[in-house]
DNA sequence: ATAGGGTTAG
């Protein structure tokens, strides 16, 4: 093993055969010691700089910024050459303390006056810093400059620059140029590069470019990357302005390319289609899934079931629900809730109640959602008696009533003109800080006026105005018509109203 | 091997 004498400018960092330029075990101990002392010195000086604010020691190497001159002085004092590590430290310190103006001189020095092969990691660090600090041009410039630091850029730097460019819409146009120039820099584009690009494109919701890029990959002879396909599918499904037609085209094209979707892909596209109100398309996908031999799980079924409910496809709903059982899947609360909702939508509350009873036998506990669905259906059907029962049962069974439970029940009572009971429930709600919909308030006030409960109506109005609620036209009209001129509004009623403007 | 992905409300 060759040891380099300290006096000579031995380029011991020149990378020939190994990735890491410097192994502490292979340098002479005193050399190593000197370097360590120099670094120590540099760190100490940096700390002092931080604590003494603007004060800078006399040892300044004048044409250079403070940290660079400290670096050079420190190493000179120990009679050794500055190490990449020292530069890394300086650069990190400069970025962390926002002394960006001092970075270019450091880089110039590194480029022109040092001889070692600069580790790519230092440049990667700075490129990332520039990119994240909104200095994309600096990042790009530094990327192109990498070879001048006697460093062979790899796909790491390329991927980094690309991902930085992809973060900003107006930087996207630089991507092709970077890709072209990177070829001249002898950087081998890898699958990872495509992945970076596609991920970035998905993140900024340029799904069109992302799929184009996927096609490029395939044209370039890379195999179809299932992870990328999945990524595109899932981003696609998160897009707000994506139509189901477009999504299905991408899906179909990918399948043509040989993509074999996994459970998650099916779940994503099905969820998307159902949300778009395309229950039947979702059902198609579910059938594809079965044909592909991928057993849909209870989640997929639940989503498609809800799509059937939304489209009023009750025959298909029943068939699908049966299919779940036939395939040996166990429906859970979600599944039951969707199915029960379907029955309620068909005004078949009795059947819904039977299902709830069977859930309990199957030890699948109904939850608030189940109960709210039932409550809503019973109220719509005008069966307040059963609705009350359900509400009581919720109490026994430890199913907590939530805001919606109260709102549903209150609307049911008001709808049936049960003003007394409605007021009791309203009181209970307000104590729990659950507020009815404003239209419910209006209905209650209207109803009170109709029943001649003028003072109660006035009192309620005052109370709710104090809670920042504005009665609607219907409530005002009722109040004014019924009460003539002897209205007992307190001043606070009106000042409360005014204050809301 | 595991979790997470899914439900109601005018």
PDB file of N, CA, C and O (backbone and C1' of nucleotides) in Angstrom, chain A residues 297 302 332 334 337 404 437 439, chain B residues 3-10:
ATOM      1  N   UNK A 297     -62.050  -8.511  -2.119  1.00  0.00           N
ATOM      2  CA  UNK A 297     -62.288  -8.617  -0.678  1.00  0.00           C
ATOM      3  C   UNK A 297     -63.570  -7.879  -0.324  1.00  0.00           C
ATOM      4  O   UNK A 297     -64.243  -7.297  -1.177  1.00  0.00           O
ATOM      5  N   UNK A 302     -68.102  -4.016  -0.769  1.00  0.00           N
ATOM      6  CA  UNK A 302     -68.865  -2.974  -0.084  1.00  0.00           C
ATOM      7  C   UNK A 302     -68.990  -1.731  -0.952  1.00  0.00           C
ATOM      8  O   UNK A 302     -70.064  -1.130  -1.052  1.00  0.00           O
ATOM      9  N   UNK A 332     -69.014  -7.262   6.944  1.00  0.00           N
ATOM     10  CA  UNK A 332     -68.819  -6.595   8.231  1.00  0.00           C
ATOM     11  C   UNK A 332     -69.793  -5.415   8.342  1.00  0.00           C
ATOM     12  O   UNK A 332     -70.672  -5.272   7.491  1.00  0.00           O
ATOM     13  N   UNK A 334     -69.625  -2.350   7.732  1.00  0.00           N
ATOM     14  CA  UNK A 334     -69.699  -1.495   6.551  1.00  0.00           C
ATOM     15  C   UNK A 334     -70.618  -2.106   5.498  1.00  0.00           C
ATOM     16  O   UNK A 334     -71.478  -1.441   4.934  1.00  0.00           O
ATOM     17  N   UNK A 337     -74.173  -2.065   6.596  1.00  0.00           N
ATOM     18  CA  UNK A 337     -74.724  -0.709   6.561  1.00  0.00           C
ATOM     19  C   UNK A 337     -75.138  -0.304   5.155  1.00  0.00           C
ATOM     20  O   UNK A 337     -76.185   0.304   4.957  1.00  0.00           O
ATOM     21  N   UNK A 404     -75.617  13.601  13.916  1.00  0.00           N
ATOM     22  CA  UNK A 404     -76.585  13.230  12.889  1.00  0.00           C
ATOM     23  C   UNK A 404     -77.791  12.505  13.478  1.00  0.00           C
ATOM     24  O   UNK A 404     -78.919  12.732  13.055  1.00  0.00           O
ATOM     25  N   UNK A 437     -79.679  21.726  11.996  1.00  0.00           N
ATOM     26  CA  UNK A 437     -79.551  22.515  10.768  1.00  0.00           C
ATOM     27  C   UNK A 437     -80.404  23.768  10.927  1.00  0.00           C
ATOM     28  O   UNK A 437     -81.424  23.748  11.635  1.00  0.00           O
ATOM     29  N   UNK A 439     -82.414  25.133   8.949  1.00  0.00           N
ATOM     30  CA  UNK A 439     -83.785  24.961   8.457  1.00  0.00           C
ATOM     31  C   UNK A 439     -84.654  24.297   9.526  1.00  0.00           C
ATOM     32  O   UNK A 439     -85.854  24.555   9.604  1.00  0.00           O
TER      33      UNK A 439
ATOM     34  P    DA B   3     -53.078  -6.184  11.808  1.00  0.00           P
ATOM     35  O5'  DA B   3     -53.097  -4.742  11.091  1.00  0.00           O
ATOM     36  C5'  DA B   3     -51.981  -3.875  11.235  1.00  0.00           C
ATOM     37  C4'  DA B   3     -52.100  -2.751  10.248  1.00  0.00           C
ATOM     38  C3'  DA B   3     -53.491  -2.125  10.188  1.00  0.00           C
ATOM     39  O3'  DA B   3     -53.313  -0.731  10.067  1.00  0.00           O
ATOM     40  C1'  DA B   3     -52.892  -2.921   8.045  1.00  0.00           C
ATOM     41  P    DG B   4     -54.504   0.256  10.248  1.00  0.00           P
ATOM     42  O5'  DG B   4     -54.816   0.696   8.748  1.00  0.00           O
ATOM     43  C5'  DG B   4     -53.755   1.077   7.870  1.00  0.00           C
ATOM     44  C4'  DG B   4     -54.309   1.057   6.459  1.00  0.00           C
ATOM     45  C3'  DG B   4     -55.731   1.608   6.366  1.00  0.00           C
ATOM     46  O3'  DG B   4     -55.720   2.697   5.463  1.00  0.00           O
ATOM     47  C1'  DG B   4     -55.560  -0.455   5.222  1.00  0.00           C
ATOM     48  P    DG B   5     -56.885   3.698   5.409  1.00  0.00           P
ATOM     49  O5'  DG B   5     -57.770   3.165   4.198  1.00  0.00           O
ATOM     50  C5'  DG B   5     -57.314   3.338   2.861  1.00  0.00           C
ATOM     51  C4'  DG B   5     -58.089   2.415   1.946  1.00  0.00           C
ATOM     52  C3'  DG B   5     -59.601   2.382   2.198  1.00  0.00           C
ATOM     53  O3'  DG B   5     -60.208   3.510   1.570  1.00  0.00           O
ATOM     54  C1'  DG B   5     -58.761   0.194   1.774  1.00  0.00           C
ATOM     55  P    DG B   6     -61.277   4.323   2.322  1.00  0.00           P
ATOM     56  O5'  DG B   6     -62.575   3.433   2.131  1.00  0.00           O
ATOM     57  C5'  DG B   6     -63.113   3.263   0.817  1.00  0.00           C
ATOM     58  C4'  DG B   6     -64.312   2.349   0.897  1.00  0.00           C
ATOM     59  C3'  DG B   6     -65.452   2.846   1.778  1.00  0.00           C
ATOM     60  O3'  DG B   6     -66.342   3.608   0.970  1.00  0.00           O
ATOM     61  C1'  DG B   6     -64.977   0.556   2.232  1.00  0.00           C
ATOM     62  P    DT B   7     -67.126   4.793   1.704  1.00  0.00           P
ATOM     63  O5'  DT B   7     -68.270   4.055   2.517  1.00  0.00           O
ATOM     64  C5'  DT B   7     -69.306   3.367   1.826  1.00  0.00           C
ATOM     65  C4'  DT B   7     -70.374   2.957   2.801  1.00  0.00           C
ATOM     66  C3'  DT B   7     -71.211   4.096   3.331  1.00  0.00           C
ATOM     67  O3'  DT B   7     -72.293   4.305   2.449  1.00  0.00           O
ATOM     68  C1'  DT B   7     -70.630   2.557   5.078  1.00  0.00           C
ATOM     69  P    DT B   8     -72.754   5.789   2.174  1.00  0.00           P
ATOM     70  O5'  DT B   8     -73.700   6.106   3.396  1.00  0.00           O
ATOM     71  C5'  DT B   8     -74.882   5.336   3.591  1.00  0.00           C
ATOM     72  C4'  DT B   8     -75.608   5.858   4.789  1.00  0.00           C
ATOM     73  C3'  DT B   8     -75.953   7.336   4.738  1.00  0.00           C
ATOM     74  O3'  DT B   8     -77.221   7.500   4.170  1.00  0.00           O
ATOM     75  C1'  DT B   8     -75.076   6.749   6.878  1.00  0.00           C
ATOM     76  P    DA B   9     -77.533   8.839   3.366  1.00  0.00           P
ATOM     77  O5'  DA B   9     -77.769   9.890   4.546  1.00  0.00           O
ATOM     78  C5'  DA B   9     -78.747   9.628   5.533  1.00  0.00           C
ATOM     79  C4'  DA B   9     -78.649  10.705   6.570  1.00  0.00           C
ATOM     80  C3'  DA B   9     -78.849  12.103   5.989  1.00  0.00           C
ATOM     81  O3'  DA B   9     -79.551  12.915   6.914  1.00  0.00           O
ATOM     82  C1'  DA B   9     -76.713  11.950   6.964  1.00  0.00           C
ATOM     83  P    DG B  10     -80.517  13.966   6.280  1.00  0.00           P
ATOM     84  O5'  DG B  10     -80.694  13.608   4.741  1.00  0.00           O
ATOM     85  C5'  DG B  10     -81.702  12.729   4.341  1.00  0.00           C
ATOM     86  C4'  DG B  10     -82.535  13.399   3.260  1.00  0.00           C
ATOM     87  C3'  DG B  10     -81.697  13.867   2.061  1.00  0.00           C
ATOM     88  O3'  DG B  10     -82.338  13.491   0.854  1.00  0.00           O
ATOM     89  C1'  DG B  10     -82.964  15.666   2.897  1.00  0.00           C
TER      90       DG B  10
END
